CSV table of C-alpha atoms in Angstrom, one decimal:
chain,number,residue,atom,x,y,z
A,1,UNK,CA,-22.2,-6.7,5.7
A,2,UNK,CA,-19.7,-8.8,3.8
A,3,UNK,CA,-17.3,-10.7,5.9
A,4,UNK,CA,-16.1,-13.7,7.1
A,5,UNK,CA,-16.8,-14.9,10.9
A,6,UNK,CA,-14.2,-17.6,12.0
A,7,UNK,CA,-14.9,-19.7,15.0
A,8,UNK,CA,-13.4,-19.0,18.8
A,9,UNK,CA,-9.8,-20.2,19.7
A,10,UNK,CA,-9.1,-23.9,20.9
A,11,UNK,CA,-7.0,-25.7,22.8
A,12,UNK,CA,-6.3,-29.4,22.2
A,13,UNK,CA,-4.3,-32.8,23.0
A,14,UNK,CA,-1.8,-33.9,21.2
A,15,UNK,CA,-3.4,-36.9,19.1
A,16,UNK,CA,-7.2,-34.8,18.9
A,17,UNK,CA,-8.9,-33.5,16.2
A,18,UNK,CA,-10.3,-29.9,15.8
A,19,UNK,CA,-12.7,-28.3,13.3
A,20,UNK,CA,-12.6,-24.8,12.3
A,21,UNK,CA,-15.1,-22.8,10.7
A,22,UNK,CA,-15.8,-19.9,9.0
A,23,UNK,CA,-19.0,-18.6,8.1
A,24,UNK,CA,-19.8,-16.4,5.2
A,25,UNK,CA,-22.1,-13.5,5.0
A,26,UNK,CA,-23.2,-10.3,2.7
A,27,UNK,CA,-22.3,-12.0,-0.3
A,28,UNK,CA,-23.1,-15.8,-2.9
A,29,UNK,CA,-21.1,-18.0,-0.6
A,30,UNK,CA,-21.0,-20.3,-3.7
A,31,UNK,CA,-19.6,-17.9,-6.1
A,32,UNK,CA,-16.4,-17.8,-4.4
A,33,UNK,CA,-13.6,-20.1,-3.5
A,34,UNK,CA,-12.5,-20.1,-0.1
A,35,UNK,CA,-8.9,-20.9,0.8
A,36,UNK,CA,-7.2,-21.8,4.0
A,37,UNK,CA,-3.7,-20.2,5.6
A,38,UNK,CA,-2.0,-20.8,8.3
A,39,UNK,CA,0.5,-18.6,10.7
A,40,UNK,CA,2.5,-20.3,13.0
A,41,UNK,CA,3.2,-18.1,16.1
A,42,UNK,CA,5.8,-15.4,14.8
A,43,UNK,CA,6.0,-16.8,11.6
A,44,UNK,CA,4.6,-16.0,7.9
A,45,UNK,CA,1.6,-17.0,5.9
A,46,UNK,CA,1.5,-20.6,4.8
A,47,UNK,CA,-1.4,-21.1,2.2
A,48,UNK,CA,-3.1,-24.9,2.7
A,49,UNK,CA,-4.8,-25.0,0.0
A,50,UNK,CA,-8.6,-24.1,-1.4
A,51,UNK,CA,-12.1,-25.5,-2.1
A,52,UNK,CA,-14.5,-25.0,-4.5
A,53,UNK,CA,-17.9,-24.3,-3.0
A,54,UNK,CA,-19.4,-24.9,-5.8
A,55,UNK,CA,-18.8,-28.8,-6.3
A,56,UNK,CA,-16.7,-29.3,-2.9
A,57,UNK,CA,-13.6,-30.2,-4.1
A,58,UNK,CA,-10.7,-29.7,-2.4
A,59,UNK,CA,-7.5,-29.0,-3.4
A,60,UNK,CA,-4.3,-29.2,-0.8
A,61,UNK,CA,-0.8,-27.5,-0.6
A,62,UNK,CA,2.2,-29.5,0.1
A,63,UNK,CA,2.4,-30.8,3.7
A,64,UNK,CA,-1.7,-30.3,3.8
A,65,UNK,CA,-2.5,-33.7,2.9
A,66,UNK,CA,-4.0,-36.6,4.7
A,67,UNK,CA,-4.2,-34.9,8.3
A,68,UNK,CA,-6.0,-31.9,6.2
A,69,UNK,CA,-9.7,-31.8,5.7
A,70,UNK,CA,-11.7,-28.9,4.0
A,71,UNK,CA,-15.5,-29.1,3.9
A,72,UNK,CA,-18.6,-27.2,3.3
A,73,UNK,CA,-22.4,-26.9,4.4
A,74,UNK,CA,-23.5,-24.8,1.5
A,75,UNK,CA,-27.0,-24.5,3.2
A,76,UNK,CA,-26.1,-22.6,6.2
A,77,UNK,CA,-22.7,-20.6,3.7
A,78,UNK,CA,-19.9,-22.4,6.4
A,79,UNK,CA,-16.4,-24.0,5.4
A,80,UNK,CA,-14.9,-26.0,7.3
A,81,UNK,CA,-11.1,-27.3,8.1
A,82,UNK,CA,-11.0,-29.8,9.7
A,83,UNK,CA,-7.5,-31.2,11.2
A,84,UNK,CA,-6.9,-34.9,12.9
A,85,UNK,CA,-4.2,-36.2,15.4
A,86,UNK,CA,-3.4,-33.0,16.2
A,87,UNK,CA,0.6,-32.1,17.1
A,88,UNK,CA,2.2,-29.3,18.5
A,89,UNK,CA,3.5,-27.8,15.9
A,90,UNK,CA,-0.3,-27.5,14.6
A,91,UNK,CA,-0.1,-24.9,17.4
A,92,UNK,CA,-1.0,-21.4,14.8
A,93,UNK,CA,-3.6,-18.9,13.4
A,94,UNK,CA,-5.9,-20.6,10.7
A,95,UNK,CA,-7.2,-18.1,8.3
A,96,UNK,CA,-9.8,-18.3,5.9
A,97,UNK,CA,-9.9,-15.8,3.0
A,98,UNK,CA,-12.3,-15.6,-0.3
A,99,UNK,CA,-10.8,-16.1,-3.4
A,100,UNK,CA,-11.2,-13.6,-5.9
A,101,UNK,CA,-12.3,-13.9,-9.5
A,102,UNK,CA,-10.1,-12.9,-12.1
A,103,UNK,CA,-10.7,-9.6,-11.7
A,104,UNK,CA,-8.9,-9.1,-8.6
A,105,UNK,CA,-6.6,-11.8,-10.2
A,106,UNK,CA,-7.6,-14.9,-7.9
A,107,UNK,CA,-6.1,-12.7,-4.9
A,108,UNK,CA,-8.0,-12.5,-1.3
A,109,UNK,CA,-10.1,-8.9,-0.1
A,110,UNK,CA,-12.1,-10.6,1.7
A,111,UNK,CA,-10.5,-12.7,5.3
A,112,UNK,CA,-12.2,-14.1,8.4
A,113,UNK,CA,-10.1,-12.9,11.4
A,114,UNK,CA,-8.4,-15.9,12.5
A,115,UNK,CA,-8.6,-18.6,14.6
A,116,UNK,CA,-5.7,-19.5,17.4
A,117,UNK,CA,-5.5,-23.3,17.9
A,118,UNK,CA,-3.0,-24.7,20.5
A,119,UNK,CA,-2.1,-27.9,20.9
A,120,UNK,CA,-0.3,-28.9,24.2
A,121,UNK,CA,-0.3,-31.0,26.8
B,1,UNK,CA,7.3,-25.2,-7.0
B,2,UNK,CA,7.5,-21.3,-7.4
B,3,UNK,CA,9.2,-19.7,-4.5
B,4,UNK,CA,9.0,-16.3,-3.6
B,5,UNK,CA,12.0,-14.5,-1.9
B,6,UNK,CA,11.3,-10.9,0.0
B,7,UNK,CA,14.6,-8.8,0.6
B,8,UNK,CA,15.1,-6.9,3.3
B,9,UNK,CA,13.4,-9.4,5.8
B,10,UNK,CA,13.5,-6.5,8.4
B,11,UNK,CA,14.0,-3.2,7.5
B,12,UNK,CA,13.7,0.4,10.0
B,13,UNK,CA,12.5,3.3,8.4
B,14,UNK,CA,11.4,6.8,10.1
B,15,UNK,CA,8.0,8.4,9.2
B,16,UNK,CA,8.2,10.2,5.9
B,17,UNK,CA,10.8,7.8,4.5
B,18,UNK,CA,10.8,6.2,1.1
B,19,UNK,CA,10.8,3.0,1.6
B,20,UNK,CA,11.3,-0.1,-1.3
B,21,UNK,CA,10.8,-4.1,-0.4
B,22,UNK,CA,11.7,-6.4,-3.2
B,23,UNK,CA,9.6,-9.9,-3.6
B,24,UNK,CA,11.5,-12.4,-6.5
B,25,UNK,CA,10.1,-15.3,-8.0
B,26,UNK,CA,12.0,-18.3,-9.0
B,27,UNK,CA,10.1,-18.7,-12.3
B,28,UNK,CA,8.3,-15.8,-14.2
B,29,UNK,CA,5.1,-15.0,-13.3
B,30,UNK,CA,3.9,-12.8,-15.6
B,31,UNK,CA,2.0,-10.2,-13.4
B,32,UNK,CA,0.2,-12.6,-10.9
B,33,UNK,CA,1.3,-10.7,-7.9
B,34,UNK,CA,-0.4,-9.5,-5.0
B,35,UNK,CA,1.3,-7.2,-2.1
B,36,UNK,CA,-0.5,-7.8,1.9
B,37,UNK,CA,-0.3,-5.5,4.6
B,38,UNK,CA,-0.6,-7.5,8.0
B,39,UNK,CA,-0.4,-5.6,11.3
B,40,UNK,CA,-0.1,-7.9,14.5
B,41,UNK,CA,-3.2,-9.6,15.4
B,42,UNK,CA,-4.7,-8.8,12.1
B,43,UNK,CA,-5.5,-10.3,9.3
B,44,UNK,CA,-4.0,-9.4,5.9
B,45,UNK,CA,-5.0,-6.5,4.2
B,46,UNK,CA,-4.7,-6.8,0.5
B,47,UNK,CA,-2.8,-3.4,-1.2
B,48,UNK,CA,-2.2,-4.2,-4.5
B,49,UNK,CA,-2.8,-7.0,-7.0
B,50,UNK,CA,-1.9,-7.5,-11.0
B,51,UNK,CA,1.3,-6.4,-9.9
B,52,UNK,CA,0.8,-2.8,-9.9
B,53,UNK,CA,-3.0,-2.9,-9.4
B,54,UNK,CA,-3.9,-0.7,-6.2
B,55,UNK,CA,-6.9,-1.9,-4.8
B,56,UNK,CA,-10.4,0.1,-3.9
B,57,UNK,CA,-9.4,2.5,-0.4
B,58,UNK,CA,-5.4,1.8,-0.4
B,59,UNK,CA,-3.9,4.9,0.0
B,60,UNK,CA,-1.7,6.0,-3.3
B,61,UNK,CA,1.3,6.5,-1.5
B,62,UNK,CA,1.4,2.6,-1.7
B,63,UNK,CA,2.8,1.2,-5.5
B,64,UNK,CA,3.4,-1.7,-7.5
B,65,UNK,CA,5.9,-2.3,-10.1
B,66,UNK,CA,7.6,-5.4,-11.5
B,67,UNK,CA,6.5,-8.3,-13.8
B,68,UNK,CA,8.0,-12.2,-15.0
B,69,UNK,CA,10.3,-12.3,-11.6
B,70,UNK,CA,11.1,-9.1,-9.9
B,71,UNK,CA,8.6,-7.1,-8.6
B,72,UNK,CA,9.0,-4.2,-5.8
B,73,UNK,CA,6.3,-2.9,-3.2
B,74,UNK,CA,7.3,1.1,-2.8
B,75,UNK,CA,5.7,3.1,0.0
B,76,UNK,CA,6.9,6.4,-1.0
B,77,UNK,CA,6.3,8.5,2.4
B,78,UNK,CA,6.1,6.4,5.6
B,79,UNK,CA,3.9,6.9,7.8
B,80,UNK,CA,2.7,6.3,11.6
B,81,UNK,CA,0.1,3.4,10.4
B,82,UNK,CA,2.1,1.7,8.2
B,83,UNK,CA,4.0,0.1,10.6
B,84,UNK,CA,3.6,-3.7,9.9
B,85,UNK,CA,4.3,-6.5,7.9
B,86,UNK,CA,4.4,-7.2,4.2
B,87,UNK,CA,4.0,-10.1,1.8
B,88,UNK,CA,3.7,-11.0,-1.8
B,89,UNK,CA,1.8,-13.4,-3.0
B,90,UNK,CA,1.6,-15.1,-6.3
B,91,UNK,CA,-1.2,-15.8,-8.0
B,92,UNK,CA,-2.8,-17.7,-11.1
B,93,UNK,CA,-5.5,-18.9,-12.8
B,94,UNK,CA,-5.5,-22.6,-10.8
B,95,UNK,CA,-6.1,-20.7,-7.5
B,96,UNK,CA,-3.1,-22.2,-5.9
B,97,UNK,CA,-1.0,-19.5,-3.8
B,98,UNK,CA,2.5,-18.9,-2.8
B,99,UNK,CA,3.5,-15.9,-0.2
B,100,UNK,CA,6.8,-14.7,0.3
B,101,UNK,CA,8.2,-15.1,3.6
B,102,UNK,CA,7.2,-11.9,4.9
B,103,UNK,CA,9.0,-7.9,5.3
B,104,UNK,CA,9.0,-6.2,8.7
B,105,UNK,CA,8.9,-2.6,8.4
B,106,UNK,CA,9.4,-1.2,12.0
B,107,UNK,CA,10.3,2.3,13.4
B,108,UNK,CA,14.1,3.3,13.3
């Protein structure tokens, strides 16, 4: 079955790091890019950016950088995002979804279902 | 930066109803545009891409039209399930993404 299996919900300090991640099945986890949104509670999609799983390389949206990590364990068909010194306004649904090919036009059919990560005190 | 503006941001509609959500882009885009249905708790559902594309299993009464920088999402008989929320994306060949800020389509 093809999908995308996100990890459980967290709940963090202010100041800690989480890692999300999302593991890929039914399909050549290295054939498609993977990208990363996030949804704020009540709010819309903010897309944070992609990685290639073919070479690792990332590539962040504005206001994704330096706190922001995507990585990948190829062997075991997992990416990763990784966020540091967590905040509160951090507090949101992470999505990952599978970039298409240019067939689909580079859109996303295929999305984990989310993963809720609170920060507060 | 392209931005993406949806119009209404809420709109109530009763089942059977034609209803029309408008996504503009503040550049032309040719037709790298994607539509999303998300219901709550969910995660997006992708309806139509290319612009006018409907993908695999969406049901027809859901259409696509536009291209450059306005582009329209038509849903031309409501009904019961598609209740929810809807947002255009933009596309291209760089794999970076923009989505609109999001249409509520509740019961009147």
């Amino acid at each position: 079955q093809v999908q995308l299996v996100q990890s459980g919900s967290e709940l963090k300090k202010p100041g800690a790091s989480v890692k999300v991640s999302c593991k890929a099945s039914g399909y050549t986890f290295t054939s498609y890019a993977m990208n990363w949104v996030r949804q704020a509670p009540g709010q819309g999609l903010e897309w944070m950016g992609w990685i290639n799983t073919n070479t690792g390389n990332p590539t962040y949206a504005q206001g994704f950088t330096g706190r922001f990590v995507f990585s990948l364990d190829t062997s075991v068909s997992t990416a990763y995002l990784q966020i540091s010194s967590l905040k509160a306004e951090d507090t949101a649904v992470y999505y990952c979804a599978r970039g298409e090919d240019v067939l689909l036009w580079f859109s996303s059919l295929l999305w984990g279902q989310g993963t809720m990560v609170t920060v507060s005190s | 930066d392209i931005q993406l503006t949806q119009s209404p941001s809420f709109l109530s509609a009763s089942v059977g109803d034609r209803v029309t959500i408008t996504c503009r882009a503040s550049q032309g885009i040719s037709s790298y545009l994607a539509w999303y249905q998300q219901k709550p708790g969910k995660a997006p559902k992708l309806l139509i891409y290319a612009a006018s594309t409907l993908q695999s299993g969406v049901p027809s009464r859901f259409s696509g039209s536009g291209s450059g920088t306005e582009f329209t999402l038509t849903i031309s008989s409501l009904q019961p399930e598609d209740f929810a929320t809807y947002y255009c994306q933009q596309l291209n060949s760089y794999r970076t993404w923009t989505f609109g800020q999001g249409t509520k389509v509740e019961i009147k």
